XYZ file of C-alpha atoms in Angstrom:
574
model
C -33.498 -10.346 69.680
C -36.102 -10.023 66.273
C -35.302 -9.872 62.941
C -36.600 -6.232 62.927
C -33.957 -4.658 66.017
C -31.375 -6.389 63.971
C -32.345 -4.570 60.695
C -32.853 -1.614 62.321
C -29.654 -1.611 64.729
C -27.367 1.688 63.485
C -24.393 1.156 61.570
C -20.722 2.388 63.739
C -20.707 6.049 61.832
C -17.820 6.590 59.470
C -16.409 9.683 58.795
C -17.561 11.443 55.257
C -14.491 11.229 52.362
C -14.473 14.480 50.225
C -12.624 15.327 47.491
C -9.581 17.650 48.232
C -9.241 21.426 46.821
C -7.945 22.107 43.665
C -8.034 25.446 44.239
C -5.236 26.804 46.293
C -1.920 29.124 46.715
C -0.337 25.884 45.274
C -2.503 25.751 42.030
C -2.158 29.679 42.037
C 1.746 29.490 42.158
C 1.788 26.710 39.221
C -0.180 29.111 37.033
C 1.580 32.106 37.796
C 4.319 30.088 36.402
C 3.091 28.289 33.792
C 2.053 31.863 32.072
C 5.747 33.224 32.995
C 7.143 30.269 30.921
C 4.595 30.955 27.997
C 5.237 34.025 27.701
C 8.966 33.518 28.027
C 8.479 30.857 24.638
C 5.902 33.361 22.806
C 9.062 35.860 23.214
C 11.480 33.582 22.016
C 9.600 33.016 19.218
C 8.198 36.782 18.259
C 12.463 38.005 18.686
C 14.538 34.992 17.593
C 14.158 35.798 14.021
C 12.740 32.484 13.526
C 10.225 31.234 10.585
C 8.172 28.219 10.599
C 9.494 24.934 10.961
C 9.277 22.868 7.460
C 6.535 20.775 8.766
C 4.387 23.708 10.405
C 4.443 25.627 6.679
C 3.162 22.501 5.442
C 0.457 22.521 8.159
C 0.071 25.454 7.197
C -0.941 24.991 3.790
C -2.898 22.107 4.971
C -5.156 24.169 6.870
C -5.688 26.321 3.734
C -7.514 23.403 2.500
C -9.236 21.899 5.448
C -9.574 17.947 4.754
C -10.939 15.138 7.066
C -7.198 13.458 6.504
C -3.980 14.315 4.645
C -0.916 11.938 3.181
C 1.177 12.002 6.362
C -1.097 12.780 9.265
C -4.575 12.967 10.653
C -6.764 16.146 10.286
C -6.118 17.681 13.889
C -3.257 19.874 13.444
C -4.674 21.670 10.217
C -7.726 22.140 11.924
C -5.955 23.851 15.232
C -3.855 25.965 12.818
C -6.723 27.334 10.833
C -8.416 28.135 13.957
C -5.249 29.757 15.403
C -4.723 31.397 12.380
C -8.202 33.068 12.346
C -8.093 34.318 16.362
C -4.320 35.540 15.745
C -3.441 36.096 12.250
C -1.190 34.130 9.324
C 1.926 35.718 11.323
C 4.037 33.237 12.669
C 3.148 33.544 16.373
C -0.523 33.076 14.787
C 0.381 29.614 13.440
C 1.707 28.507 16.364
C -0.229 30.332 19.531
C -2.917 27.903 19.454
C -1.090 24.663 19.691
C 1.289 26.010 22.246
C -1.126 26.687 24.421
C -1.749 22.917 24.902
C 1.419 22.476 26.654
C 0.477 24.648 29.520
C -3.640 22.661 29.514
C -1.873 19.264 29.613
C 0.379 20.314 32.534
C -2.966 21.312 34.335
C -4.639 18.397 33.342
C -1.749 16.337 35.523
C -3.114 17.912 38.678
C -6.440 16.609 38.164
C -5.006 13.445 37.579
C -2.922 13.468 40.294
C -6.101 13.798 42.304
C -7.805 11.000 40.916
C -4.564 8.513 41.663
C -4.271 9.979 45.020
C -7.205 11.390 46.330
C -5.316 13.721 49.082
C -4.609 17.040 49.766
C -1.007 16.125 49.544
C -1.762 14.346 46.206
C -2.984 17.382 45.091
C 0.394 19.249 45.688
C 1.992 15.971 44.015
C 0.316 16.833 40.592
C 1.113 20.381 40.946
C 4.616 19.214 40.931
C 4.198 17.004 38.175
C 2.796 19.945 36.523
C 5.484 22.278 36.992
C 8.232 19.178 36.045
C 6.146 18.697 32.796
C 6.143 22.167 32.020
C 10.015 22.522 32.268
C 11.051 19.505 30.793
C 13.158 19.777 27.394
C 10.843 18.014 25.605
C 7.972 20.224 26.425
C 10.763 23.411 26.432
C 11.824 22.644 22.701
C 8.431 21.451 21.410
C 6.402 23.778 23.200
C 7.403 26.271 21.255
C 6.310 24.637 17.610
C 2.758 23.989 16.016
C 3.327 20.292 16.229
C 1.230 16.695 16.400
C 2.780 15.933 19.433
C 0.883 18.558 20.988
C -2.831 17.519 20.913
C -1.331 14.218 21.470
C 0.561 14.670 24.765
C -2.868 16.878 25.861
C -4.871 13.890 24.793
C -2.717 11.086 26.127
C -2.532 12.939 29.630
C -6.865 13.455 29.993
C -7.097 9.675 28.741
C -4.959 8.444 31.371
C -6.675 10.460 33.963
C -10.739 8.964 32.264
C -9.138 5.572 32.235
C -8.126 5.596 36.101
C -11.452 6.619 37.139
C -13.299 4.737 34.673
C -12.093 1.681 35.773
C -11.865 1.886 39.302
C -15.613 3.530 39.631
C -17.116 1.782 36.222
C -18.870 4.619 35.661
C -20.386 5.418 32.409
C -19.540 8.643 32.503
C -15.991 8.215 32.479
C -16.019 5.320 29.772
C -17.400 7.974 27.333
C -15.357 10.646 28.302
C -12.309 8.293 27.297
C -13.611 7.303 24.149
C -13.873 11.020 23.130
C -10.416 12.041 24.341
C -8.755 8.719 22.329
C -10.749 9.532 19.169
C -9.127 13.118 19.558
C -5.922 11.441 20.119
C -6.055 9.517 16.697
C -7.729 12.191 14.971
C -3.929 13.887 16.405
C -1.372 11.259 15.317
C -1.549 7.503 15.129
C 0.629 7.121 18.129
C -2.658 7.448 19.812
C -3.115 3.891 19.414
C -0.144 2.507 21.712
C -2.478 3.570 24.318
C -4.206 0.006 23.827
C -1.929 -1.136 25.821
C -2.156 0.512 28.635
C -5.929 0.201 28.594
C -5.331 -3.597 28.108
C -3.831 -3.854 31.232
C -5.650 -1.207 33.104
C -8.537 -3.582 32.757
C -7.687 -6.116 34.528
C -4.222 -4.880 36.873
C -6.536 -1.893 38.224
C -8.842 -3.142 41.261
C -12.528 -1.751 40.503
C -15.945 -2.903 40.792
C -15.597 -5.029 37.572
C -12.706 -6.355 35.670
C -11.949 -7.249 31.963
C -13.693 -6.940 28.802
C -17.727 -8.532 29.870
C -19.213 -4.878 30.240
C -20.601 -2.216 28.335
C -17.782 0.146 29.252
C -14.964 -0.566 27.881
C -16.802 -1.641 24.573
C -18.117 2.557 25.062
C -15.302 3.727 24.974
C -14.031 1.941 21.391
C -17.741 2.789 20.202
C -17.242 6.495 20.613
C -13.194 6.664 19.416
C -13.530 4.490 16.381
C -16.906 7.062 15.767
C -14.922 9.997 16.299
C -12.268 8.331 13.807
C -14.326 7.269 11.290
C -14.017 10.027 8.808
C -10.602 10.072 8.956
C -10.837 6.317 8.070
C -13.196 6.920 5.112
C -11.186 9.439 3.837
C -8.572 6.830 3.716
C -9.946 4.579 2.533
C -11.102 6.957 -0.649
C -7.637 8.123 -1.286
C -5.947 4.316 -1.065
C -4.783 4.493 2.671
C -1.969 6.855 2.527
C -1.904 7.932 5.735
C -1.694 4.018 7.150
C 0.619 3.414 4.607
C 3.030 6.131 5.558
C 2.552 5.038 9.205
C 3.632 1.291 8.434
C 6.424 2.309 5.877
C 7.552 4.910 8.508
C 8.170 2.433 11.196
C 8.964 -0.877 9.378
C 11.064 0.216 5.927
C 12.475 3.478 7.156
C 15.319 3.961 4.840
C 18.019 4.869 8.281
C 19.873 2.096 9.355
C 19.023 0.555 13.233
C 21.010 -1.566 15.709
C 22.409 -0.995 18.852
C 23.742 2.516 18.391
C 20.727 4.358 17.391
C 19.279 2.445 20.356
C 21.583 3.455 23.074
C 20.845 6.985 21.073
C 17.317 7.309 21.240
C 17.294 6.030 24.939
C 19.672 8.382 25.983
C 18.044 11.134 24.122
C 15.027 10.103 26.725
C 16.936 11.013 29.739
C 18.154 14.597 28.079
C 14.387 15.142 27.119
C 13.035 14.419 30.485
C 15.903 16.261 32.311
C 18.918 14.560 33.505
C 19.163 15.745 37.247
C 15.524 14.669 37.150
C 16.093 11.006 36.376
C 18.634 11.510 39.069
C 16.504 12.386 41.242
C 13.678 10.027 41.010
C 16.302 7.221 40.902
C 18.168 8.341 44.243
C 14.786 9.003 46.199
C 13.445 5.610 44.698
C 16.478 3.721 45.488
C 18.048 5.100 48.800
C 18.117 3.131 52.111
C 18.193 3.641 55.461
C 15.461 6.346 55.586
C 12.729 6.287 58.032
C 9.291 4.714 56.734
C 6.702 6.439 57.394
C 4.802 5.383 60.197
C 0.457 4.934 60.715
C 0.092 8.229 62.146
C 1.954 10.104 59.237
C -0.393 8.924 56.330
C -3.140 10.692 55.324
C -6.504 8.807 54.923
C -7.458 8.352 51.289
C -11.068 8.846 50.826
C -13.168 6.217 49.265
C -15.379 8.204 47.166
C -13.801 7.829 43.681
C -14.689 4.120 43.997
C -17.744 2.959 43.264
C -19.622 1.159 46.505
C -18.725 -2.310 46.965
C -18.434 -4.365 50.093
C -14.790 -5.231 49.842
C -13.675 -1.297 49.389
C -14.011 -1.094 53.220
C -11.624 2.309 53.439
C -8.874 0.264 55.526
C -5.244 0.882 55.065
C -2.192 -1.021 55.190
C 0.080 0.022 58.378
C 3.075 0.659 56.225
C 3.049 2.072 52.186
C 3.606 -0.514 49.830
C 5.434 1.624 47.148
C 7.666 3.066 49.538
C 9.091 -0.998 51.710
C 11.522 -2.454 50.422
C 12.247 -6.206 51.521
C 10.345 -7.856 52.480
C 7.193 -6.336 50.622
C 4.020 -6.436 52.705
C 0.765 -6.499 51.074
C -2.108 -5.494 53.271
C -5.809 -4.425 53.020
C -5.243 -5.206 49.182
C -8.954 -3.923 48.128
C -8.610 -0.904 50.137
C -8.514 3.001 48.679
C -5.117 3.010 50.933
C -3.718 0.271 48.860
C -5.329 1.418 45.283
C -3.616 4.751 45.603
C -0.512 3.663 47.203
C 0.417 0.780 45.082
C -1.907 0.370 41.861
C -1.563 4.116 41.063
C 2.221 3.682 40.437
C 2.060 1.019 38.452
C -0.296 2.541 36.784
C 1.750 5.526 35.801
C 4.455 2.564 34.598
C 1.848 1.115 32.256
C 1.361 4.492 31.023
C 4.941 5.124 29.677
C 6.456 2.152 29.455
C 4.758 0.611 26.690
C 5.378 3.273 24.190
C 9.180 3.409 25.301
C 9.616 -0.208 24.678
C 8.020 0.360 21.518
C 9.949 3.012 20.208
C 13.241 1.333 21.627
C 12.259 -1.603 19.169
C 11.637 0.895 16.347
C 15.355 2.442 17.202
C 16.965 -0.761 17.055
C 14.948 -1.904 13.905
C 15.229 1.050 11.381
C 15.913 4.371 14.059
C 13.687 6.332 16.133
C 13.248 10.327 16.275
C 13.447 11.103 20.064
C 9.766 12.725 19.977
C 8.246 9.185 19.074
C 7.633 8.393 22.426
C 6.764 11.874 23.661
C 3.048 11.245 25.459
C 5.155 8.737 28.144
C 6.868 11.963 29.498
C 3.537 12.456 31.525
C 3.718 9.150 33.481
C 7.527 9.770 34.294
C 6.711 13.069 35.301
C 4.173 11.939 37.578
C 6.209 9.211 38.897
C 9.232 11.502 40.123
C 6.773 13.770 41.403
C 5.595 11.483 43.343
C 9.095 11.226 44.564
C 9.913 14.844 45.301
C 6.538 15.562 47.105
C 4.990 12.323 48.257
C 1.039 12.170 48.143
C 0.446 10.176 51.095
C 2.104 11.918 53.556
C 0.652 14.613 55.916
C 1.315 17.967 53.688
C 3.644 19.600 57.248
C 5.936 16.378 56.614
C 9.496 16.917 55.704
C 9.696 16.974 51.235
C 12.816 17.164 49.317
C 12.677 20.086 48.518
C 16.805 21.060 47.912
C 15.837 18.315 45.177
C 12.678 19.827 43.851
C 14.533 23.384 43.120
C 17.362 21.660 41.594
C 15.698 19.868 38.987
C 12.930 22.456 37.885
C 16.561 24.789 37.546
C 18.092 22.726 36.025
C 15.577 21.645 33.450
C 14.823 25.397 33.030
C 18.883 26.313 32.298
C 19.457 23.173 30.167
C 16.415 24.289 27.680
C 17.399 28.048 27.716
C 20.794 26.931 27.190
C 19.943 25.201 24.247
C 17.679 27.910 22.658
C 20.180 30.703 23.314
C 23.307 28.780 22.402
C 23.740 30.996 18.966
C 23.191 34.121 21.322
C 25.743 32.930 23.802
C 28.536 32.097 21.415
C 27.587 33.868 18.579
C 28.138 33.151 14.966
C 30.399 30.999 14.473
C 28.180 28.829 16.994
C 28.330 25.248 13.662
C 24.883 24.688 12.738
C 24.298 21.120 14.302
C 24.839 22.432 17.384
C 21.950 25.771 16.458
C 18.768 24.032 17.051
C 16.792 26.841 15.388
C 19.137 26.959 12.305
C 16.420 25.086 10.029
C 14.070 27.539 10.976
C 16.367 30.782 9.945
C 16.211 32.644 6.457
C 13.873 31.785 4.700
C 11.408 34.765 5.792
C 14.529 36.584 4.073
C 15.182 34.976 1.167
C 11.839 34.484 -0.177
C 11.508 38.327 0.559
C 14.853 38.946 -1.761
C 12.813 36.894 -4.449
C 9.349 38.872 -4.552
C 10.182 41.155 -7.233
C 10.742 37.996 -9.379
C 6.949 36.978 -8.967
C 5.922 40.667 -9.449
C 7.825 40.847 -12.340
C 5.116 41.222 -15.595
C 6.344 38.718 -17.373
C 5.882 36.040 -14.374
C 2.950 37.720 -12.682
C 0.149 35.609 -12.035
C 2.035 32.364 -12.747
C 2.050 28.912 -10.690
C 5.522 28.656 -8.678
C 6.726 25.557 -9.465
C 9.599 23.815 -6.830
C 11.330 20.387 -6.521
C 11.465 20.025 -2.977
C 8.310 19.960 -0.393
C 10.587 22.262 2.259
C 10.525 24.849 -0.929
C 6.762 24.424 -1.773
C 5.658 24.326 1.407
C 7.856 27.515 2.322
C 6.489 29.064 -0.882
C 2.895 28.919 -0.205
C 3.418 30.324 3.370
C 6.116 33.210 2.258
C 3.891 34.291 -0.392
C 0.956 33.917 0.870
C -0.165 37.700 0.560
C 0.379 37.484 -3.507
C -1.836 34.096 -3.636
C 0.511 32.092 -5.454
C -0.763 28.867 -6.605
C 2.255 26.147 -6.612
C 2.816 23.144 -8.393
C 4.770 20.169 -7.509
C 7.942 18.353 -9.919
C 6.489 15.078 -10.155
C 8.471 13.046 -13.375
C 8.110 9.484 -11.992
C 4.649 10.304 -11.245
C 4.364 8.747 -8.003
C 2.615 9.384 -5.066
C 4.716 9.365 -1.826
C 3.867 12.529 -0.078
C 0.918 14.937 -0.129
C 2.410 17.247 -2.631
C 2.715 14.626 -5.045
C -0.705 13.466 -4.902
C -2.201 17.133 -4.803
C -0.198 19.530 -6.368
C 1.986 17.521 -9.188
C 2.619 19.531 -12.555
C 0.167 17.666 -15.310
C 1.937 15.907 -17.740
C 0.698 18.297 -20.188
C 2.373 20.417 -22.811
C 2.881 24.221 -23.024
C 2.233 25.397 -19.532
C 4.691 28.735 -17.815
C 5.832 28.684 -14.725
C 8.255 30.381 -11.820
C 10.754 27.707 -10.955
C 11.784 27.971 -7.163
C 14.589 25.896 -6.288
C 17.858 25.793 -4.364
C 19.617 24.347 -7.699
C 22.127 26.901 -9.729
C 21.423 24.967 -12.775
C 18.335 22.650 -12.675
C 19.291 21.103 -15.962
C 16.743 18.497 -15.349
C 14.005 20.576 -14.941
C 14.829 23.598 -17.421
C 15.787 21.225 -20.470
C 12.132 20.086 -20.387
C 11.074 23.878 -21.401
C 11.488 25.457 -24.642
C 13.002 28.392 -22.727
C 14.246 29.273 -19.660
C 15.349 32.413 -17.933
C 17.264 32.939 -14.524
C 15.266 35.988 -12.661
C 16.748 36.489 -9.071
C 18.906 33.949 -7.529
C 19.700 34.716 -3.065
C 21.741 33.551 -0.458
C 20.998 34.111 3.075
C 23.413 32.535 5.541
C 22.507 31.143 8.704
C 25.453 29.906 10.030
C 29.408 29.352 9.774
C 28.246 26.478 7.370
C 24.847 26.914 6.557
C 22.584 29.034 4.117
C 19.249 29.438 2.307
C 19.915 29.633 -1.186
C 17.342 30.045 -3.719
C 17.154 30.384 -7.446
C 13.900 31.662 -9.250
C 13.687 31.301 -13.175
C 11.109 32.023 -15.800
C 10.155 28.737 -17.926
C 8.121 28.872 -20.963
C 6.730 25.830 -22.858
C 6.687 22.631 -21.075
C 7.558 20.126 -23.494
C 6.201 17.238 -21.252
C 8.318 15.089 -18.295
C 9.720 12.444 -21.040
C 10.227 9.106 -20.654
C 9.321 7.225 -17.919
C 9.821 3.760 -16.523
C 7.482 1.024 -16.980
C 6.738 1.185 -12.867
C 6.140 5.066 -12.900
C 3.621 4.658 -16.051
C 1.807 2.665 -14.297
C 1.362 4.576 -11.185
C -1.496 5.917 -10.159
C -1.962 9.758 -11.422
């Protein structure tokens, strides 16, 4: 036979791969129901009788100033505030609107993903479950309803683990500069951004694609475009002496709380409550339970080779059993294959995508304590994970699902967070304060109402309100925001650990007036560096059996200067 019938001999025909439907009464249920339990936290908020959390008045006032970087945090947050505030209003649904809506995006953004790891119909209904678990998690129930970091974080964190999946396993440039973009947003959000290194780290070589490692133009995209996108942030910094690194590294390696075992065994038990405990139950019994059939050639679906770029070892076979789902001993078959990429790299995929943040934030626990929200972003790849648990993606969608167990942990998830938010309702009162999650976020709308007529007074009108705490200027500035109060911060050391300090500190200069705001009866040390003083409105405003907001306004006329100071503080920077 010649060289030409040989060339020109057909190829056995193989059957197109296409992309499975998003769209679908599946997506359509998770949306009807991701807009029920918005609307459900937009109520809580409007008729709670809440204010704004501490840190979203100060984000507040941050976006009053808009900056390309601020003492404690990157720029994002003031930026989505002072765009929420100018669609909704300076109310405090209008602070918040904005950023809560990223909750509900992110949760869609899992079904997409879920695509991309399992390119099936039934992987399709496998992120819509993920979606729905996200959405009903307490972490997402309690934080979704505050203008927070963690926010365009979690939103950022989920789109850069679905651009890294498909970057890597298609090496397409496309996707290499789509995930620089969403990790320079991420930054740009909160530093925690960067733990996402390490998943990318290993995605680069543990993910079978056309290429591996670092000897590529992709990869090196990808830090091209975030480091871009996070380059005024880093000038800023770096024209204002670093404070924002500096708080980062002082934050997590001289926090002032005490670590060891306990806060630990704390902070990773305070993971299970925030991802749901009858949903760690449940993706540890369906993991770990024996005895149930495998399933067999005929019940998998085929996974499509498309979302990997051409190469002559990505030949579309599949292994005759799953590899996730065999036990002992493990077979390992058709290793190259879509089957195998989505069966078995996609899964440890989601692992690299939480797991190295936990472990992080266990170590900062045990070294100097760990708030619970630290490692927020890895809640997407444990959602995903027991997702993948309740509705399998590479089964036949007709195939038998867990369903009893799907219902019982979106319920229970859903009654465990409205539990918590409607504890005070439930036993009233007397309900102590620790156990009141909202009880930071009560009276003050009152109390700094009971205290106008001390601003409008003549004799203080038009003066700077001067406060010794940042939860009282940053509360100021937002409470009295209609009478455009300017405020000043009590700064005798004259150092420079938070924003307030740096910004707003009272000059060291004689004979200024001011409205003193603080929750001191007798601020001796501040009043005995006036020539007078005068006590115009004082308020309490309880919020609990054991809790208030107490405030104290006086009139102070003729600073006679902060006095003395210690070598160290002279020397400070002003």
């Amino acid at each position: 036979m010649s060289r030409s019938n040989l060339t020109s001999s057909p190829r056995p025909s193989r059957p197109a791969s296409r992309w499975p439907r998003l769209w679908g009464p599946s997506l359509g249920l998770l949306q009807a129901f991701l807009v029920a339990l918005f609307l459900y936290r937009v109520w809580v908020v409007q008729f709670s009788g809440i204010s704004l959390f501490f840190d979203e008045a100060q984000y507040w006032d941050w976006a009053q100033d808009l900056s390309w970087g601020y003492y404690s945090k990157p720029p994002m947050i003031a930026g989505l505030i002072w765009l929420s505030t100018q669609l909704f209003g300076n109310g405090v649904l209008g602070v918040k609107l904005l950023v809560m809506l990223l909750y509900p995006l992110a949760s869609l953004a899992m079904v997409g993903f879920a695509r991309a790891l399992w390119p099936t119909s039934s992987g399709v209904r496998t992120g819509v479950v993920a979606a729905a678990l996200f959405a009903t998690i307490p972490t997402v129930g309690l934080m979704g309803m505050f203008a927070s970091t963690d926010a365009p974080l979690i939103l950022c964190w989920t789109l850069a683990g679905w651009m890294l999946w498909r970057a890597q396993v298609t090496d397409r440039l496309r996707y290499w500069v789509a995930l620089g973009v969403v990790c320079g947003l991420g930054l740009m959000s909160k530093y925690t951004m960067a733990a996402f290194a390490v998943t990318a780290v290993w995605a680069l070589w543990g993910i079978h694609g056309p290429r591996r490692g670092l000897f590529r133009i992709g990869p090196w995209l990808t830090i091209a475009i975030a480091l871009a996108l996070l380059a005024p942030n880093l000038w800023w910094n770096a024209h204002n002496g670093f404070p924002t690194l500096q708080h980062t590294a002082e934050l997590t390696t001289q926090s002032t709380r005490r670590g060891g075992f306990e806060p630990a065994l704390v902070f990773a038990l305070g993971q299970i409550l925030m991802l749901g405990p009858v949903a760690v139950l449940a993706g540890w019994w369906l993991r770990r339970r024996r005895g149930q059939p495998q399933a067999t050639d005929s019940q998998m679906v085929s996974v499509p080779a498309s979302q990997w770029a051409p190469t002559s070892i990505m030949d579309g076979t599949r292994p005759s059993v799953m590899p996730d789902e065999v036990a002992t001993p493990r077979k390992v078959a058709a290793r190259n294959s879509p089957y195998y990429l989505a069966s078995e790299s996609s899964f440890r995929f989601l692992w690299a995508l939480s797991l190295p943040l936990q472990l992080i934030a266990l170590v900062q626990a045990f070294h100097a304590d760990a708030h619970v929200n630290w490692a927020a972003p890895s809640m997407v790849g444990f959602c995903m994970l027991i997702a993948a648990r309740l509705s399998p993606p590479l089964l036949r969608l007709a195939d038998p699902r867990p369903n009893g167990w799907l219902v019982a942990v979106l319920l229970s998830n859903i009654v465990l967070t409205s539990a918590v938010l409607h504890l005070r309702d439930i036993v009233g009162p007397t309900l102590p304060s620790k156990l009141d999650v909202l009880v930071r976020m009560r009276g003050w709308d009152t109390a700094f109402q009971q205290l106008t007529p001390a601003i409008q007074d003549p004799t203080t009108t038009g003066l700077p309100v001067l406060t010794d705490q940042r939860l009282l200027i940053t509360h100021a500035a937002y409470h009295w925001r209609e009478h455009g109060v300017r405020t000043l911060y009590w700064n005798p050391q004259g150092t420079r650990n938070n924003h307030y300090e740096i910004t707003h500190s009272l000059p060291d200069q004689m004979g200024a007036d001011v409205m003193l705001v603080t929750s001191q009866r007798e601020p001796t040390h501040i009043t005995s560096r006036f020539a007078t003083s005068r006590l115009m409105a004082s308020t309490r405003v309880p919020v609990g059996p054991d809790r208030s907001v107490e405030l104290h306004a006086y009139f102070l006329r003729g600073f006679l200067g902060y006095g003395e100071r210690n070598d160290d503080a002279q020397t400070a920077p002003r």
